[in-house]
Amino acid sequence: MKKEDFKKLGRLFLGFAIVLGAVISILTLVGSNESVRKYLAGFFIVVLGLFGAMNVVDVDHEQGTASNDLYFVNEVIDGDTIKIDGDMKVRLIGIDAPESSECYYEEAKNELIRLVQGKYVRLDKDIDSVDGLGRLLRYVYVPSNDLIENDIFVNEHLLLYGYAQTFSLPPNKRYNMSFVKAREQALIQRKGLWSNECDYLNEFEQEHVLTREINELPSDPNCIIKGNISSRGAGKLYFPLGCSSYNLIKIDTSKGEQYFCTEEEAIVAGFTKSGNCP
């Protein structure tokens, strides 16, 4: 429940308490309706108790907002670095946003500004706490004001929407697989810096060519089920997004491998689902 809702309920209970108190006072003065007066007095005590409980919950909520390891973001330096509580710099773990001279710099920085500037954020560290420049290394979360909604995991969000690339720096690798999956989704859907607006996609493909493994991207960003022909005798297997080895599977159409839009298409083409998929 939001803080404003707690306050509204508190005011409602206070109003009931005032009205009941007035009625009980009148009945006491006229000296009649003893049973009604006792009933109302009991109800009055219950309302007061509820009002007190609401105030306690509201105070706890206020304290949780102002403390509980929350830090105020007063500046966004670039797409992966922020300043908190004065001059303390925080470098987001696991991502690398474009530098000021690179394509998509402004877009990445503006998205991070939209997410965190002028807000309280929660910070979570991994193994190494500080980098060589003295910056805190952290995972950053924007707390939700609604119990139903999840907090925003800023590091992952920037990867998922194409505002940054993955940047693995051991030993801080708690979310490496999640980050790779987020980047893969953005890359496949040509989001952000992976769009034709920049040249990052070509650079990415060239890096993979250097490994002497062909990894063709899908022609349709909605068709991302990988149909792979195993070189180890496992036959024709398909891998939907979410399989543990999805990001390791390469597609080479010259070998008969391909992407599918649905699992049904893959099955009709003679592929079976890999055993490491949920």
XYZ file of C-alpha atoms in Angstrom:
278
model
C 0.000 0.000 0.000
C 1.288 3.455 -0.860
C 2.155 6.036 1.788
C -0.710 8.291 0.632
C -3.190 5.439 1.173
C -1.981 4.967 4.758
C -2.524 8.669 5.420
C -6.040 8.619 3.937
C -7.020 5.654 6.129
C -5.498 7.364 9.144
C -7.572 10.502 8.550
C -10.689 8.360 8.086
C -10.173 6.584 11.428
C -9.481 9.915 13.125
C -12.765 11.299 11.790
C -14.669 8.274 13.119
C -12.980 8.655 16.492
C -13.957 12.333 16.789
C -17.604 11.672 15.880
C -17.864 8.696 18.249
C -16.252 10.671 21.051
C -18.796 13.453 20.598
C -21.750 11.020 20.614
C -20.503 9.258 23.754
C -20.018 12.607 25.517
C -23.604 13.666 24.713
C -25.031 10.348 25.919
C -23.018 10.628 29.130
C -24.304 14.150 29.794
C -27.965 13.228 29.331
C -27.453 10.085 31.422
C -29.486 7.763 29.236
C -29.031 4.888 26.776
C -26.467 3.131 29.013
C -26.204 0.012 26.824
C -25.765 2.054 23.638
C -23.148 4.197 25.342
C -21.163 1.114 26.413
C -21.354 -0.325 22.917
C -20.159 2.921 21.360
C -17.387 3.248 23.944
C -16.076 -0.188 22.989
C -16.232 0.678 19.328
C -14.482 3.975 20.084
C -11.572 2.088 21.683
C -11.287 -0.173 18.622
C -11.204 2.820 16.262
C -8.545 4.520 18.378
C -6.483 1.331 18.306
C -6.735 1.100 14.528
C -5.819 4.762 14.177
C -2.747 4.215 16.339
C -1.738 1.160 14.315
C -2.056 3.094 11.066
C 0.193 5.817 12.454
C 2.818 3.254 13.453
C 2.749 1.698 9.979
C 3.009 5.135 8.389
C 5.963 6.086 10.583
C 7.707 2.825 9.671
C 7.034 3.524 6.022
C 8.459 7.047 6.298
C 11.567 5.769 8.050
C 12.047 3.081 5.410
C 11.911 5.720 2.693
C 14.505 7.944 4.277
C 16.880 5.241 5.473
C 17.192 1.464 4.993
C 20.329 1.871 2.851
C 18.741 4.275 0.391
C 20.941 6.905 -1.226
C 19.967 10.100 -3.001
C 21.220 10.463 -6.584
C 22.192 14.075 -7.171
C 23.909 13.669 -10.546
C 24.221 11.315 -13.499
C 27.730 11.560 -14.954
C 27.187 9.296 -17.971
C 25.280 6.175 -18.957
C 26.899 3.942 -16.322
C 28.108 6.278 -13.538
C 26.201 8.330 -10.959
C 26.904 10.523 -7.932
C 25.185 9.923 -4.603
C 24.984 11.894 -1.346
C 27.352 14.633 -2.439
C 30.473 13.617 -4.347
C 30.547 9.823 -4.015
C 30.737 8.236 -7.485
C 29.072 4.888 -8.207
C 29.949 2.773 -11.265
C 27.207 0.333 -12.265
C 28.535 -3.243 -12.312
C 28.393 -5.404 -15.421
C 27.565 -2.784 -18.041
C 29.411 -0.392 -20.313
C 27.516 2.568 -21.776
C 28.877 4.679 -24.662
C 31.453 7.369 -23.864
C 30.846 11.049 -24.673
C 32.475 10.751 -28.109
C 30.578 7.589 -29.061
C 27.250 6.877 -30.709
C 24.221 6.689 -28.368
C 25.980 8.490 -25.501
C 23.267 11.109 -24.973
C 20.441 8.576 -25.186
C 22.066 6.288 -22.605
C 22.816 9.143 -20.228
C 19.300 10.582 -20.560
C 17.740 7.205 -19.812
C 19.797 6.870 -16.645
C 18.791 10.432 -15.687
C 15.139 9.488 -16.188
C 15.513 6.397 -14.027
C 17.506 7.677 -11.041
C 18.322 11.398 -10.902
C 16.692 13.155 -7.956
C 15.526 9.818 -6.514
C 16.541 7.494 -3.696
C 18.131 4.243 -4.859
C 19.227 1.033 -3.189
C 22.797 -0.151 -3.755
C 24.062 -3.730 -3.664
C 27.721 -4.704 -3.906
C 29.367 -7.856 -5.265
C 32.882 -9.072 -4.355
C 35.025 -6.043 -5.213
C 33.575 -2.928 -3.621
C 35.685 -0.203 -5.267
C 37.393 0.125 -8.657
C 40.846 1.519 -9.441
C 39.438 5.044 -9.718
C 37.951 4.955 -6.234
C 34.368 4.598 -7.452
C 31.919 2.333 -5.655
C 31.015 -0.725 -7.724
C 27.329 -1.449 -7.256
C 24.126 -2.930 -8.589
C 21.530 -0.144 -8.502
C 17.809 -0.514 -7.798
C 15.014 2.062 -7.879
C 12.532 1.039 -5.149
C 8.910 0.746 -6.193
C 6.264 2.753 -4.309
C 3.779 -0.029 -4.950
C 3.960 -3.434 -3.276
C 2.647 -5.041 -6.473
C 5.346 -3.642 -8.756
C 8.952 -4.832 -8.677
C 11.918 -2.563 -8.059
C 13.725 -1.455 -11.222
C 17.075 -3.238 -11.568
C 18.851 -0.382 -13.345
C 21.908 -2.329 -14.584
C 19.741 -4.949 -16.277
C 17.246 -2.370 -17.571
C 19.966 -0.491 -19.468
C 21.089 -3.723 -21.142
C 17.573 -4.899 -21.915
C 16.676 -1.714 -23.790
C 19.978 -1.304 -25.601
C 21.498 1.574 -23.646
C 24.640 -0.364 -22.710
C 26.737 -3.416 -23.520
C 27.812 -6.123 -21.101
C 31.094 -5.560 -19.312
C 32.261 -8.497 -17.215
C 35.011 -7.694 -14.747
C 35.809 -10.595 -12.369
C 35.251 -11.294 -9.570
C 32.017 -9.261 -9.808
C 29.941 -11.688 -11.864
C 26.835 -12.513 -9.815
C 24.433 -11.523 -12.608
C 26.624 -12.307 -15.629
C 24.184 -14.775 -17.201
C 21.171 -12.515 -16.618
C 23.039 -9.594 -18.129
C 24.066 -11.602 -21.197
C 20.445 -12.670 -21.730
C 19.268 -9.058 -21.442
C 21.877 -7.889 -23.939
C 21.002 -10.745 -26.296
C 17.356 -9.693 -26.269
C 18.222 -6.082 -27.085
C 20.648 -7.183 -29.795
C 18.166 -9.521 -31.463
C 15.434 -6.869 -31.419
C 17.887 -4.179 -32.629
C 17.127 -1.915 -29.702
C 19.070 1.208 -28.817
C 22.756 1.094 -29.666
C 22.181 -2.164 -31.598
C 19.986 -0.363 -34.144
C 21.187 0.906 -37.513
C 21.747 4.280 -35.873
C 25.128 3.066 -34.591
C 27.799 0.631 -35.751
C 28.027 -1.482 -32.595
C 26.288 -4.439 -34.236
C 28.920 -4.698 -36.978
C 31.698 -4.469 -34.399
C 30.014 -7.179 -32.334
C 29.712 -9.493 -35.346
C 33.347 -8.913 -36.333
C 34.508 -9.843 -32.848
C 32.629 -13.120 -33.137
C 34.055 -13.828 -36.588
C 37.493 -13.639 -34.999
C 36.549 -16.660 -32.919
C 36.121 -18.529 -36.243
C 32.541 -19.366 -35.350
C 29.682 -18.095 -37.459
C 26.809 -16.768 -35.410
C 24.190 -15.325 -37.729
C 21.467 -13.142 -36.266
C 17.766 -13.708 -37.057
C 16.306 -11.796 -39.992
C 13.077 -11.354 -38.008
C 13.607 -10.066 -34.429
C 10.440 -11.906 -33.361
C 11.816 -15.268 -34.474
C 14.554 -16.082 -31.992
C 14.249 -19.829 -31.368
C 17.609 -21.302 -32.382
C 17.627 -24.469 -34.490
C 21.093 -25.968 -34.121
C 22.604 -29.124 -35.642
C 24.908 -30.675 -33.087
C 28.485 -31.453 -34.101
C 28.629 -34.003 -31.277
C 25.994 -36.365 -32.601
C 23.013 -35.029 -30.627
C 21.102 -34.310 -33.833
C 18.849 -31.351 -34.616
C 18.011 -29.434 -31.446
C 16.109 -26.211 -30.891
C 16.721 -23.696 -28.096
C 14.062 -21.143 -27.057
C 15.190 -18.027 -25.174
C 15.587 -19.095 -21.542
C 17.560 -22.278 -22.161
C 20.667 -22.365 -19.989
C 22.951 -22.645 -23.034
C 20.985 -20.304 -25.320
C 23.702 -17.654 -25.510
C 26.367 -20.249 -26.336
C 24.514 -21.659 -29.338
C 25.739 -20.429 -32.740
C 23.638 -20.445 -35.896
C 25.217 -21.153 -39.287
C 22.572 -21.311 -42.016
C 25.068 -22.870 -44.450
C 24.887 -26.017 -42.293
C 21.090 -26.110 -42.339
C 20.720 -24.343 -39.006
C 18.036 -21.692 -38.682
C 15.817 -19.551 -36.472
C 12.156 -20.351 -35.799
C 9.252 -18.154 -34.753
C 7.477 -20.894 -32.782
C 8.363 -24.231 -31.247
C 5.784 -25.863 -33.528
C 7.760 -24.683 -36.578
C 10.939 -26.177 -35.130
C 9.253 -29.524 -34.464
C 7.774 -29.678 -37.977
C 11.277 -29.012 -39.364
C 12.571 -32.065 -37.517
C 14.160 -30.388 -34.492
C 13.640 -31.552 -30.912
C 13.838 -29.414 -27.804
C 17.191 -29.429 -26.017
C 17.274 -31.162 -22.665
C 18.716 -28.096 -20.903
C 15.623 -26.004 -21.655
C 12.763 -25.494 -19.177
